mmCIF file of C-alpha atoms and ligand atoms in Angstrom:
data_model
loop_
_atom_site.group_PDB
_atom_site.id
_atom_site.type_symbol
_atom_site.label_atom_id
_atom_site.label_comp_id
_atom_site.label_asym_id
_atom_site.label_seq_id
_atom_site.Cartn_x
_atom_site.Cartn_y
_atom_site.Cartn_z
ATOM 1 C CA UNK I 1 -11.916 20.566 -13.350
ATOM 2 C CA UNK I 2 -8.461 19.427 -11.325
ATOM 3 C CA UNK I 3 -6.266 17.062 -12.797
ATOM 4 C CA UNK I 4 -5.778 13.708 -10.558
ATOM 5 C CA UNK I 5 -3.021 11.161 -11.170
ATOM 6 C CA UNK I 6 -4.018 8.030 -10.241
ATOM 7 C CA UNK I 7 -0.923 5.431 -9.586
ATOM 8 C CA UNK I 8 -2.064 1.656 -9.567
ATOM 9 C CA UNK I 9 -5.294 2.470 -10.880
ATOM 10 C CA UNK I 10 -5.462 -0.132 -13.210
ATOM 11 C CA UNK I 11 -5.877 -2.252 -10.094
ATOM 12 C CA UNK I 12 -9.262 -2.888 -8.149
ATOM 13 C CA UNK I 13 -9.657 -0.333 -6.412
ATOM 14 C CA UNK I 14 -7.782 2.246 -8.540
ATOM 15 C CA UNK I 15 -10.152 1.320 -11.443
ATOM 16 C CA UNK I 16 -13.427 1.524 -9.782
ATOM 17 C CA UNK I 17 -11.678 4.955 -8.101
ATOM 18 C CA UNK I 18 -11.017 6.237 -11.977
ATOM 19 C CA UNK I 19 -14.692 5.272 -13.180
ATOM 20 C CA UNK I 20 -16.290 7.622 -10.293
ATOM 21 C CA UNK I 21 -13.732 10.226 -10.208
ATOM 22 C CA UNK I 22 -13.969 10.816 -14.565
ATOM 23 C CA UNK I 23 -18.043 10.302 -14.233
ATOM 24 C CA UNK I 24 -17.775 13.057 -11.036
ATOM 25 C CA UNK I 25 -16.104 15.396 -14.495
ATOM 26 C CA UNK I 26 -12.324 14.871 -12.964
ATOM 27 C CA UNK I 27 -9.421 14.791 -15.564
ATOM 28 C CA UNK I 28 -7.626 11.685 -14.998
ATOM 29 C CA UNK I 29 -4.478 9.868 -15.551
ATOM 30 C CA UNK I 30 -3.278 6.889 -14.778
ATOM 31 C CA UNK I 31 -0.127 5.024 -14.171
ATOM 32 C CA UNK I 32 0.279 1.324 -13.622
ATOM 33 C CA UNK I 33 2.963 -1.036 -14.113
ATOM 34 C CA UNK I 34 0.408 -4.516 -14.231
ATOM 35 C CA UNK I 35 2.379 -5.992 -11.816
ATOM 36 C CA UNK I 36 -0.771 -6.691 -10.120
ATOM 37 C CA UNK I 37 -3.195 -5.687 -13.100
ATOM 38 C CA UNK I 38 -4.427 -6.019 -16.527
ATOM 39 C CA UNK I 39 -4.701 -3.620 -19.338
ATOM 40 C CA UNK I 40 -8.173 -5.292 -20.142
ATOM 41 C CA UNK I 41 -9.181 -2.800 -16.469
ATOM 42 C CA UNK I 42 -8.758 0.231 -18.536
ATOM 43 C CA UNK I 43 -10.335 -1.286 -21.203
ATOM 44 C CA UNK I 44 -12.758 -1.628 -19.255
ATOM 45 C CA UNK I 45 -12.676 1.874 -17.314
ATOM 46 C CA UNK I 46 -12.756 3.380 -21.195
ATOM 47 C CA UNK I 47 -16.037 1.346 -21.651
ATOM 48 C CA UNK I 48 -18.101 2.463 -18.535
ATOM 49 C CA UNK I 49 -17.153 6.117 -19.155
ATOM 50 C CA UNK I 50 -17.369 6.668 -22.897
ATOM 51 C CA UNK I 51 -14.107 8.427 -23.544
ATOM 52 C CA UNK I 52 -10.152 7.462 -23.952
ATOM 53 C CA UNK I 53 -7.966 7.381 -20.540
ATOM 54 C CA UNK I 54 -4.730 8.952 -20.486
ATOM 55 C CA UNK I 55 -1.849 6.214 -19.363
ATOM 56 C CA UNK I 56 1.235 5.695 -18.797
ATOM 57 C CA UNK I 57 2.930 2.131 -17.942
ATOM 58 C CA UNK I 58 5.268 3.569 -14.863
ATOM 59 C CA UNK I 59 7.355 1.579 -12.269
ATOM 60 C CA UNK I 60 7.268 3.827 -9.379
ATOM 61 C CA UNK I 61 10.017 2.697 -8.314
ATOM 62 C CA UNK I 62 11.802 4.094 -11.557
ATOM 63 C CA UNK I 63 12.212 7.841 -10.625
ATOM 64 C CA UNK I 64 13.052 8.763 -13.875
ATOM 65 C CA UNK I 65 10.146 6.863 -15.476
ATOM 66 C CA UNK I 66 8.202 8.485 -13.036
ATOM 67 C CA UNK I 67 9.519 12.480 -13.451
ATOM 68 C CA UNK I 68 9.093 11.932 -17.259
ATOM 69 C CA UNK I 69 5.043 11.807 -16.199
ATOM 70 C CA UNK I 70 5.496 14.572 -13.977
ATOM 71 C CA UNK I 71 7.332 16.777 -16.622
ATOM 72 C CA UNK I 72 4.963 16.962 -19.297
ATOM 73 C CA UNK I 73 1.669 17.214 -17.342
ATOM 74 C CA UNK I 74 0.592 19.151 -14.431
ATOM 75 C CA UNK I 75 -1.997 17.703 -11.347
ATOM 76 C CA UNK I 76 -3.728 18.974 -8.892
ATOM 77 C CA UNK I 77 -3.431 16.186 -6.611
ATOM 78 C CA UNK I 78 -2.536 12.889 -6.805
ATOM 79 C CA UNK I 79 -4.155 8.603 -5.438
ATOM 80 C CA UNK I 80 -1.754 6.813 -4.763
ATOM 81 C CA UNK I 81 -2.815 3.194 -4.822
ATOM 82 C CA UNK I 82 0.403 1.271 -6.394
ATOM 83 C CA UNK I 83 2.039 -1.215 -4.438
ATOM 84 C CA UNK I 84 2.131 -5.072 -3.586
ATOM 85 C CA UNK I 85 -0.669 -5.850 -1.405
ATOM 86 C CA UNK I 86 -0.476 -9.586 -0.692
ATOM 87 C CA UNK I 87 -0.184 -10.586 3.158
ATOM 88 C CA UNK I 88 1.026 -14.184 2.545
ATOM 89 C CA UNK I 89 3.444 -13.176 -0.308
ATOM 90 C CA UNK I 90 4.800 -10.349 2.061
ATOM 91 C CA UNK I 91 5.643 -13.200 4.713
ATOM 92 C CA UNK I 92 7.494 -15.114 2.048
ATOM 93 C CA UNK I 93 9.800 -11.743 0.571
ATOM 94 C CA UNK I 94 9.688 -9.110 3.034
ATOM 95 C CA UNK I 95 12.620 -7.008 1.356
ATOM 96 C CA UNK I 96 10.638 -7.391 -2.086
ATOM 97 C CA UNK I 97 7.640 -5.736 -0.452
ATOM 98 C CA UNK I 98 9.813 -3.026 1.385
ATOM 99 C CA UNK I 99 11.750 -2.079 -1.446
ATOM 100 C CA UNK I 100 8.508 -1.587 -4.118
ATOM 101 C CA UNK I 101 5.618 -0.070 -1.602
ATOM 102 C CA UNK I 102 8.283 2.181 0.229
ATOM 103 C CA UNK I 103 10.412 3.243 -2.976
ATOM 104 C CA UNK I 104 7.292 4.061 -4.489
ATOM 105 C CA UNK I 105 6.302 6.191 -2.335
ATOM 106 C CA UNK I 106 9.322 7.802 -1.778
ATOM 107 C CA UNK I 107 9.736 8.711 -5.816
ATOM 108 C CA UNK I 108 6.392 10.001 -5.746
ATOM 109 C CA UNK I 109 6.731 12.574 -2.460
ATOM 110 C CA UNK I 110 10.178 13.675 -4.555
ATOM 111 C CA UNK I 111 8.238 14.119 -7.138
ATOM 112 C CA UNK I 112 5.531 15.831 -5.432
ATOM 113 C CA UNK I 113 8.357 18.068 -4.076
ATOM 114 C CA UNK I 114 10.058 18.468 -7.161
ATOM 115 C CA UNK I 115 6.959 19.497 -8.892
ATOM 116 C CA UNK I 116 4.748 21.399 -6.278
ATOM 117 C CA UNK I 117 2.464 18.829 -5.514
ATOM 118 C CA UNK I 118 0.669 18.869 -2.419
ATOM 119 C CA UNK I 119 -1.949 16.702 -1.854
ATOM 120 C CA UNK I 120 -2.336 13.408 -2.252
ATOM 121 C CA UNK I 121 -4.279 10.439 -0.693
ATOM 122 C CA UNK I 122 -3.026 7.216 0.308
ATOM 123 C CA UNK I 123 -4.211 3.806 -0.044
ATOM 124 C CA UNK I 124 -3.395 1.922 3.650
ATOM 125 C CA UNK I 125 -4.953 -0.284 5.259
ATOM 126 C CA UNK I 126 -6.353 -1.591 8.639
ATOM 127 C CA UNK I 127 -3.734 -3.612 9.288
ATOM 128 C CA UNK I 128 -1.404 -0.968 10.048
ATOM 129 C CA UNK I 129 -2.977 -1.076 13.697
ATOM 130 C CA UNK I 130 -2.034 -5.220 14.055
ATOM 131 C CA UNK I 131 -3.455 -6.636 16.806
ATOM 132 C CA UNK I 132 -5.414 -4.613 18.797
ATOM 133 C CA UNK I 133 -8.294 -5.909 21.640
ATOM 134 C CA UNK I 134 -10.759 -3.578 21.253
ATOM 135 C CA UNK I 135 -12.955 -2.909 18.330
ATOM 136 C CA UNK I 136 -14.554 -1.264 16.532
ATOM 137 C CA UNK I 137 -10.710 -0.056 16.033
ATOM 138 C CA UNK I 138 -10.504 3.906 15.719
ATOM 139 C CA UNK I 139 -7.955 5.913 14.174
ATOM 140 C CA UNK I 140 -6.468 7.117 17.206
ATOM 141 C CA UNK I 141 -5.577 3.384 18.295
ATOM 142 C CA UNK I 142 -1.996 2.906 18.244
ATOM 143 C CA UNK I 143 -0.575 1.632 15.338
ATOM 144 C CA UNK I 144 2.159 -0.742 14.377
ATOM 145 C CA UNK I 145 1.810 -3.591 16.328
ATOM 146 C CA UNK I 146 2.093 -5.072 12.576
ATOM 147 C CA UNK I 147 1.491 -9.053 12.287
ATOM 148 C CA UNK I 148 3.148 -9.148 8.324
ATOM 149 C CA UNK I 149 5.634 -7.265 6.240
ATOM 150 C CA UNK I 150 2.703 -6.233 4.063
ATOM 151 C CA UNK I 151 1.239 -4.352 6.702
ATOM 152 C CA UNK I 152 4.621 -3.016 7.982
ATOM 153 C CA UNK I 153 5.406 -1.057 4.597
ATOM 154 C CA UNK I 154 1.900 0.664 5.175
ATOM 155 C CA UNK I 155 2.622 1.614 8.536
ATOM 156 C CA UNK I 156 5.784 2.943 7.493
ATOM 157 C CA UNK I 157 4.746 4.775 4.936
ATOM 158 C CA UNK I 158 2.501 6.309 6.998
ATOM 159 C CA UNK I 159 5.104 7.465 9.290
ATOM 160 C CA UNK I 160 7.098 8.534 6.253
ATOM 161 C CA UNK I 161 3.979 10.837 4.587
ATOM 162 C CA UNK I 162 3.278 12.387 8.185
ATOM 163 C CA UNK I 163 6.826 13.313 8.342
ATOM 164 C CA UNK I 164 7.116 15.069 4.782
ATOM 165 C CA UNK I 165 3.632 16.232 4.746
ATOM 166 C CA UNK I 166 4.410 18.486 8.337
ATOM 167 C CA UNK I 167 8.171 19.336 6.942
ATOM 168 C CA UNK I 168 7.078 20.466 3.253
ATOM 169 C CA UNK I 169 3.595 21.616 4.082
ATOM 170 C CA UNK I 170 1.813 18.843 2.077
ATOM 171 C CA UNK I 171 -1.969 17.550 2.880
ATOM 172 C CA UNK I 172 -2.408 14.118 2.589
ATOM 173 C CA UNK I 173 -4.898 11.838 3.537
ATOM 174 C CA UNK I 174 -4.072 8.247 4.472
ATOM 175 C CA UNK I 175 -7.400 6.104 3.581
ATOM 176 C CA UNK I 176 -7.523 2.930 6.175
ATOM 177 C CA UNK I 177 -9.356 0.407 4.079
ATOM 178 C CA UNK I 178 -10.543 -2.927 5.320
ATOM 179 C CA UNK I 179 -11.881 -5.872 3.274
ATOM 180 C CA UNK I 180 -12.304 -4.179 -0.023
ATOM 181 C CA UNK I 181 -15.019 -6.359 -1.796
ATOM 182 C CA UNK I 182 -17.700 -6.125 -4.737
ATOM 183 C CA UNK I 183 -17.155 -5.175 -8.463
ATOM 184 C CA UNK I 184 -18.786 -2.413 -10.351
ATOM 185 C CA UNK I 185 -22.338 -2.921 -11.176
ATOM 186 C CA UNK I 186 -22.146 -3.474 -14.871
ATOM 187 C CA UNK I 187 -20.577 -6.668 -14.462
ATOM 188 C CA UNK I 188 -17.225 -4.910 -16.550
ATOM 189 C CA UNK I 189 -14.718 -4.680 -13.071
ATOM 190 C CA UNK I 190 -13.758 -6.329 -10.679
ATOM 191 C CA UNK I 191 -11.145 -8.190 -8.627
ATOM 192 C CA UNK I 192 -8.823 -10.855 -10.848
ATOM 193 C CA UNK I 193 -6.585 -12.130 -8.392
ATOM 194 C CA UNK I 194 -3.413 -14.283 -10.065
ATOM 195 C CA UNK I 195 -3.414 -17.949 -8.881
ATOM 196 C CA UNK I 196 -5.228 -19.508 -6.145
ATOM 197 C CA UNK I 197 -6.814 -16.742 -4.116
ATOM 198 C CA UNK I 198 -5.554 -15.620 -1.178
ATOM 199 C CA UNK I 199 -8.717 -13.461 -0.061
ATOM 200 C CA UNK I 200 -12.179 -14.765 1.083
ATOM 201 C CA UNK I 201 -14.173 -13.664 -1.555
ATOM 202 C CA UNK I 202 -12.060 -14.438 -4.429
ATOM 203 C CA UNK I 203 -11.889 -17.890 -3.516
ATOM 204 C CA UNK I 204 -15.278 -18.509 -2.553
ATOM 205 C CA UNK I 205 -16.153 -17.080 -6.238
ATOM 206 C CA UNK I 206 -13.920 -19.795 -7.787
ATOM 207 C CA UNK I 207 -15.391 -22.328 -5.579
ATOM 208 C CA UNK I 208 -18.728 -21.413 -6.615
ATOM 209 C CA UNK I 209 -17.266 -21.345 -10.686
ATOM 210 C CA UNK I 210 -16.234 -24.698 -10.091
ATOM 211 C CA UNK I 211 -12.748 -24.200 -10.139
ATOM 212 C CA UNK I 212 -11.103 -25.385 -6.806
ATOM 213 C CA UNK I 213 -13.745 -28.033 -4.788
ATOM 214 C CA UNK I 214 -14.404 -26.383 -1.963
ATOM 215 C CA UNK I 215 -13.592 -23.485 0.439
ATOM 216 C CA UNK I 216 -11.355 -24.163 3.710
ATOM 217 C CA UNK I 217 -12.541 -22.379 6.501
ATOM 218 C CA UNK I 218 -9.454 -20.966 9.137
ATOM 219 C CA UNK I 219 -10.938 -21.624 12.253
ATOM 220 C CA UNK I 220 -14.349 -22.278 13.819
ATOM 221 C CA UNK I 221 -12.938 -21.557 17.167
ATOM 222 C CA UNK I 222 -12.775 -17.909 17.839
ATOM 223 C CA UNK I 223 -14.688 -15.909 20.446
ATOM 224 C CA UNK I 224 -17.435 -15.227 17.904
ATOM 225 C CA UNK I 225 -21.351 -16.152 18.047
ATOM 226 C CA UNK I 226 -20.498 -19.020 15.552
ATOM 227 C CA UNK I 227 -16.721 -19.392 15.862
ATOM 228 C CA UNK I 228 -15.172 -18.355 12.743
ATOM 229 C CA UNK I 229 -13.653 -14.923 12.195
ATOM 230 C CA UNK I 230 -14.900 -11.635 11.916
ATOM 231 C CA UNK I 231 -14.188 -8.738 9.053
ATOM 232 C CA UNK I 232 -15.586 -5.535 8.148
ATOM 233 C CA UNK I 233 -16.398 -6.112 4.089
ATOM 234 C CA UNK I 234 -16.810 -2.583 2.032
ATOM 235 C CA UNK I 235 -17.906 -2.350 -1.528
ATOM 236 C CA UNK I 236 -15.295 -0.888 -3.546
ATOM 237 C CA UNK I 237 -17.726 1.172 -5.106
ATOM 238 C CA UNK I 238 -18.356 2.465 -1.580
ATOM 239 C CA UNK I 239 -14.655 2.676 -1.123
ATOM 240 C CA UNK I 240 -14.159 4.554 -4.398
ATOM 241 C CA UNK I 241 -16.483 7.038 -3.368
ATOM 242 C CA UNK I 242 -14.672 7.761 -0.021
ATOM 243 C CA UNK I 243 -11.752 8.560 -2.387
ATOM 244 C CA UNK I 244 -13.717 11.248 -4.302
ATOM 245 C CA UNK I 245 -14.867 12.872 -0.682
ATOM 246 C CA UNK I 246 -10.932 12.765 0.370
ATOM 247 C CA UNK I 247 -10.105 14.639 -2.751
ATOM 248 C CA UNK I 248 -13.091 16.803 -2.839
ATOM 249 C CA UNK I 249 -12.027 17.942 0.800
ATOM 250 C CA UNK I 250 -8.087 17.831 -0.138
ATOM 251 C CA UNK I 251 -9.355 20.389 -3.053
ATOM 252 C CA UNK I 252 -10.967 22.447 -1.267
ATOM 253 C CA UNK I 253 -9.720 25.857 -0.788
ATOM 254 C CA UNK I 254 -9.963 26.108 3.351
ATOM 255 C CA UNK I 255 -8.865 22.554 3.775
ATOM 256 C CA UNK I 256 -6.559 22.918 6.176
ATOM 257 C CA UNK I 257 -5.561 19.220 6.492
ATOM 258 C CA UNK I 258 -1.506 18.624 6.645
ATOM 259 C CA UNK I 259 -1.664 14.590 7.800
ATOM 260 C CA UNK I 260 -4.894 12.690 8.314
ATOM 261 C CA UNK I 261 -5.426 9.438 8.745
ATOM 262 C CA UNK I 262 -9.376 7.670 8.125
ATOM 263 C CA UNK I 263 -10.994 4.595 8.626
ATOM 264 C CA UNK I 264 -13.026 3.259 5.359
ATOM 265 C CA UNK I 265 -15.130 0.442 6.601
ATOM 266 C CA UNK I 266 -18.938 -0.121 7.166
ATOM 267 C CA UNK I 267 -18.172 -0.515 10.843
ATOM 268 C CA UNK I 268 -20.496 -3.857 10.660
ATOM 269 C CA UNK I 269 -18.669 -6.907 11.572
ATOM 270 C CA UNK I 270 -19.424 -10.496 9.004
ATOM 271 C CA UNK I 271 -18.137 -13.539 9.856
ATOM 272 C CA UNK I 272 -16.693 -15.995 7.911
ATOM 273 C CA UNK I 273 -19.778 -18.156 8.132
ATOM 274 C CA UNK I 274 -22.471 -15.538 7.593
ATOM 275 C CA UNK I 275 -20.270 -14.066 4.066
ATOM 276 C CA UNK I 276 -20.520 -18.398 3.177
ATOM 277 C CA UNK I 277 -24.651 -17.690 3.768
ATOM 278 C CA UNK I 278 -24.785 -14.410 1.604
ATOM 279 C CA UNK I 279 -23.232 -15.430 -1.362
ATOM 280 C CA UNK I 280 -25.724 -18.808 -1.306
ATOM 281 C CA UNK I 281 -28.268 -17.038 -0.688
ATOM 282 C CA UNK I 282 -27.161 -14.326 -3.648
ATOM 283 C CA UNK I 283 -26.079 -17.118 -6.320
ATOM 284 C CA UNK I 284 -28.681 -19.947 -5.295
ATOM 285 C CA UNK I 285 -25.488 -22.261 -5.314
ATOM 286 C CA UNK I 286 -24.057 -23.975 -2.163
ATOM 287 C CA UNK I 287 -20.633 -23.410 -1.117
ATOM 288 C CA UNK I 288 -18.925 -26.141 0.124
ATOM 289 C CA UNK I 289 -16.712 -26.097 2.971
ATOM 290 C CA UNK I 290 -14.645 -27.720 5.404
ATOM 291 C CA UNK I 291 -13.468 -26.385 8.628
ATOM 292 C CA UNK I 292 -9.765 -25.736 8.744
ATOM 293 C CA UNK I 293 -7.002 -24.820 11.491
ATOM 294 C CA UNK I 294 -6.631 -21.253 12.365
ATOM 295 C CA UNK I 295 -4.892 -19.017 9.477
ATOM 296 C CA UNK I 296 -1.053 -18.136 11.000
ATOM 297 C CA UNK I 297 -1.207 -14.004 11.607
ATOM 298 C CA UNK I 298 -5.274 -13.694 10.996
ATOM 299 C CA UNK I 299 -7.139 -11.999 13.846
ATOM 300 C CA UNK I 300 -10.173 -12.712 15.306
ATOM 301 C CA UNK I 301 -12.372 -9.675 14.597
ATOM 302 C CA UNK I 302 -11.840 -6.718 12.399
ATOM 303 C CA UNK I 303 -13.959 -3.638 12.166
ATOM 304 C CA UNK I 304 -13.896 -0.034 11.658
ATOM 305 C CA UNK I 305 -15.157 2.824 13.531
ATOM 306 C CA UNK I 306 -16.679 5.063 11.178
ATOM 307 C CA UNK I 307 -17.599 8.370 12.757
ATOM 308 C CA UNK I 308 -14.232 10.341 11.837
ATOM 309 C CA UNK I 309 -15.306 9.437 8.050
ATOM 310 C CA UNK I 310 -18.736 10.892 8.777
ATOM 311 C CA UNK I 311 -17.550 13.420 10.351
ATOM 312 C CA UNK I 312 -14.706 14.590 8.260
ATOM 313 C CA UNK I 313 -16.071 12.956 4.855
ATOM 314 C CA UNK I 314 -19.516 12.572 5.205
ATOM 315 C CA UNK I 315 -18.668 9.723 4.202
ATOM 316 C CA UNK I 316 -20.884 6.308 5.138
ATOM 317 C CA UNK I 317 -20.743 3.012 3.119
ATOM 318 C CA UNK I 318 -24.209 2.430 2.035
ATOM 319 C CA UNK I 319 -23.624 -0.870 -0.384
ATOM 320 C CA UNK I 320 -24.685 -4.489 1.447
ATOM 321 C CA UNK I 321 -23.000 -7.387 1.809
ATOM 322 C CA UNK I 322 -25.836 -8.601 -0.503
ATOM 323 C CA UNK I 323 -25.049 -6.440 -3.154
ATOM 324 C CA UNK I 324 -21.280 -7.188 -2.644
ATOM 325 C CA UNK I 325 -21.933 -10.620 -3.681
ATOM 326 C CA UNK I 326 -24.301 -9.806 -6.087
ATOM 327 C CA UNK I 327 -22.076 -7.641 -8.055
ATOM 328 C CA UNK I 328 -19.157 -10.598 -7.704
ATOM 329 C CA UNK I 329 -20.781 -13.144 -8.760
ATOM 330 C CA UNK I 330 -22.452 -11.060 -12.232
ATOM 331 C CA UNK I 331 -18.221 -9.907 -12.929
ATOM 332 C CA UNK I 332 -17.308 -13.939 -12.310
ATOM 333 C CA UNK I 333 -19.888 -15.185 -14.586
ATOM 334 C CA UNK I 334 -18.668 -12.649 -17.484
ATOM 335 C CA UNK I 335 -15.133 -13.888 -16.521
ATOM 336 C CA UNK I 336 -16.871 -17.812 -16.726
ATOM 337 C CA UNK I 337 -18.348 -17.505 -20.000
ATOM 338 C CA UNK I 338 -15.642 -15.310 -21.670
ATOM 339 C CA UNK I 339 -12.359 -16.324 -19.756
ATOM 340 C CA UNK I 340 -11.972 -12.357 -19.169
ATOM 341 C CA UNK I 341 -14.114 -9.585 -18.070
ATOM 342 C CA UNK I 342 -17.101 -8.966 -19.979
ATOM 343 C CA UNK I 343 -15.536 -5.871 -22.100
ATOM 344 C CA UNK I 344 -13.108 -7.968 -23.818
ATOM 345 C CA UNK I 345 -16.075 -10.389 -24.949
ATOM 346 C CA UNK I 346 -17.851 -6.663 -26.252
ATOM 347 C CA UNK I 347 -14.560 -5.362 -27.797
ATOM 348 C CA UNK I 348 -14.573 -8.583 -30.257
ATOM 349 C CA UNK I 349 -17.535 -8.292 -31.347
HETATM 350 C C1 WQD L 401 -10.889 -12.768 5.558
HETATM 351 C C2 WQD L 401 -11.358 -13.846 6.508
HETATM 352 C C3 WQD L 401 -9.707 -15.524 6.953
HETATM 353 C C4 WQD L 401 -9.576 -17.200 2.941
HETATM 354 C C5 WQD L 401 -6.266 -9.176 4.087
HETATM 355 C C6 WQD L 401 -5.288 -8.054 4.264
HETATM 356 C C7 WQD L 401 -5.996 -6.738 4.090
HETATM 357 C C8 WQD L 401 -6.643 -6.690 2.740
HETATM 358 C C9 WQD L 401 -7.649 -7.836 2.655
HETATM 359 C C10 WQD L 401 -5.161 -5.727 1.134
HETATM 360 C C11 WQD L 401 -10.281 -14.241 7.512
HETATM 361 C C12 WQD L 401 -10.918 -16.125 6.246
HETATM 362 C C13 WQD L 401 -9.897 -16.403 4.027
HETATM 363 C C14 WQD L 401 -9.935 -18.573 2.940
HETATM 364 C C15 WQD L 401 -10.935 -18.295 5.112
HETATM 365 N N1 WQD L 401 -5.671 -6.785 1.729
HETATM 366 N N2 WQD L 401 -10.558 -16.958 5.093
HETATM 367 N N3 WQD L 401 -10.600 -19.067 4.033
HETATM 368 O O1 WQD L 401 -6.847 -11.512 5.968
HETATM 369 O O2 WQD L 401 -8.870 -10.125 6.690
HETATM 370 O O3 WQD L 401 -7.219 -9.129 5.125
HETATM 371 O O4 WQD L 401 -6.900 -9.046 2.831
HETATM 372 O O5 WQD L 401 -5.555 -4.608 1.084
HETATM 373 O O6 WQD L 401 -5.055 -5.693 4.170
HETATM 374 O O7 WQD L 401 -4.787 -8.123 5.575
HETATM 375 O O8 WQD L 401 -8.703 -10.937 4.326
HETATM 376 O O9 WQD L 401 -10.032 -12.231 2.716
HETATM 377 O O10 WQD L 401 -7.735 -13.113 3.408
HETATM 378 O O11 WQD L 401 -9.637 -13.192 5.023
HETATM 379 O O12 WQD L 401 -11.525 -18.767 6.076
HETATM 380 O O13 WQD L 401 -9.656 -19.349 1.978
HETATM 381 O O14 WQD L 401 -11.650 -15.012 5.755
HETATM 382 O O15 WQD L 401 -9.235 -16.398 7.968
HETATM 383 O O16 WQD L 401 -10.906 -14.516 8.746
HETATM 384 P P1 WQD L 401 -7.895 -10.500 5.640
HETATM 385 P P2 WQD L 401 -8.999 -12.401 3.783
#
């Protein structure tokens, strides 16, 4: 079976993207530098699938810690999810987000060149199209009108992987995720964001743990049926899956993809309010709120079209919001009672 390297996938998505790919009978490897992770995720990667994962700690934006990967093993293709993802700490050091997610990528397509590599797909993002007004947004909307450094380094990396993929005959798929939420089912992954939350769901979880009072809501006056903002939330398991249908087409022998960019959404639009409703109604706990000003950069709805996924993919996110809040709140409890993720609490016994 092929040979994927996974970079980042120690992270949230990259670890739920590992778990499916190795239980799908993938050989994988890893690289992460925990910039943004734990090692307790593979621990916990190991645990779900019953065998060892092969790692490396790599700073992509080390090429030589990077070609020493590249020169003892050989892949078939390549995930590339590494890379600061923070919208508010992008504001705050632009050049800090510039030089890691676009170095990155740039040692990796050397790499890739270096080594014969030629397919890979990319983690981006819906921001990459910035404010738009229309949705559901599609992927041939324009792109770039870019409200944060964060989502600047994603649209230029697009540009840059379009660019190499046509001039050295690469295929690469650019994934356009947009609220990843959710946690594996058996409670051992999931998001653990450092500090106070900058993300909805993450902060509504510690909220409902007890651990900050209570949730601020940025704005209740937007164009929407009750006022606050509007996303398109997609279970990472859902978006881990979309993953596996971009390499299982990347793999295929008549795939005759060079540059492609997809939308990875449930094309449903939640507000703010009605996520606030689902994870009551999914805990039994109340989450207190207060309404707050607007949120500087956030627009007012967000949501995918999804019928180039299901057409190219087959792809279709079939998890519910429900579920996504289920499957949060059973990972925060583990994290409650055992100050980590559950597999740390099995590993001492
Ligand atoms: C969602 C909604 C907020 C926090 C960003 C990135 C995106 C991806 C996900 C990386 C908005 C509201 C939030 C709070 C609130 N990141 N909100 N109170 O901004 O849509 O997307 O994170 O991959 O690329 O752009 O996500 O979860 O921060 O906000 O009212 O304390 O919740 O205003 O309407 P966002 P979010």
């Amino acid at each position: 079976m092929a040979n994927v390297l996974i970079t980042g996938g120690a992270g949230y998505i990259g670890s739920h993207t590992a778990v499916l790919l190795s239980q799908e009978g993938y050989d994988i490897y890893i690289i992460d530098n925990f910039i943004n992770s734990e090692p307790s995720a593979l621990r916990a990667v190991e645990k779900i699938i019953s065998k060892c994962v092969q790692f490396s700690e790599v700073d992509l934006t080390n090429s030589e810690e990077l070609d020493a990967v590249f020169s003892k093993n050989s892949f078939d293709a390549i995930i590339h999810f590494a890379g600061l993802k923070s919208v508010s700490e992008s504001v705050g050091d632009p050049l800090k987000y510039y030089n890691n997610n676009i170095s990155s990528t740039l040692n990796l397509l050397n790499s890739m060149c270096k080594y014969n590599i030629t397919k890979l797909v990319f983690s981006s993002s819906a921001t990459v199209y910035g404010k738009c007004e229309t949705v559901p947004l599609a992927e041939d909307f324009p792109i770039g009108q870019t409200t944060n450094p964060y989502a600047t380094s994603k649209f230029v990396q697009e540009l840059i992987l379009k660019d190499v993929a046509l001039s050295n005959n690469l295929n690469i798929m650019a994934l356009r995720y947009f609220n990843p939420v959710g946690a594996h089912t058996s409670g051992l992954l999931g998001e653990k964001p450092r500090g106070i939350p900058n993300n909805l769901c993450p902060y509504i979880l510690q909220v409902l743990s007890g651990k900050l009072d209570r949730l601020n809501v940025f704005g209740d006056d937007y164009e929407t049926a009750d006022g606050s903002a509007i996303r398109d939330y997609i279970h990472v398991v859902d978006l881990a899956i979309g993953h596996l249908k971009a390499i299982e087409k990347l793999l295929c022998a008549e795939s005759s993809v060079s540059y492609d960019a997809i939308n990875l959404g449930r094309g449903v639009g939640v507000s703010v309010l009605e996520m606030i409703k689902s994870f009551e109604s999914a805990t039994g706990r109340k989450v207190p709120y207060k309404i707050a000003g607007r949120r500087q950069g956030d627009l007012p709805v967000s949501y995918a079209a999804t019928d180039k996924a299901s057409a190219e993919l087959g792809f279709q996110a079939e998890r519910s919001i429900e579920q996504a809040c289920l499957d949060l709140w059973r990972y925060q409890e583990h994290l409650n009672k055992t100050g980590t993720s559950k597999e740390q609490s099995v590993r001492e016994k």
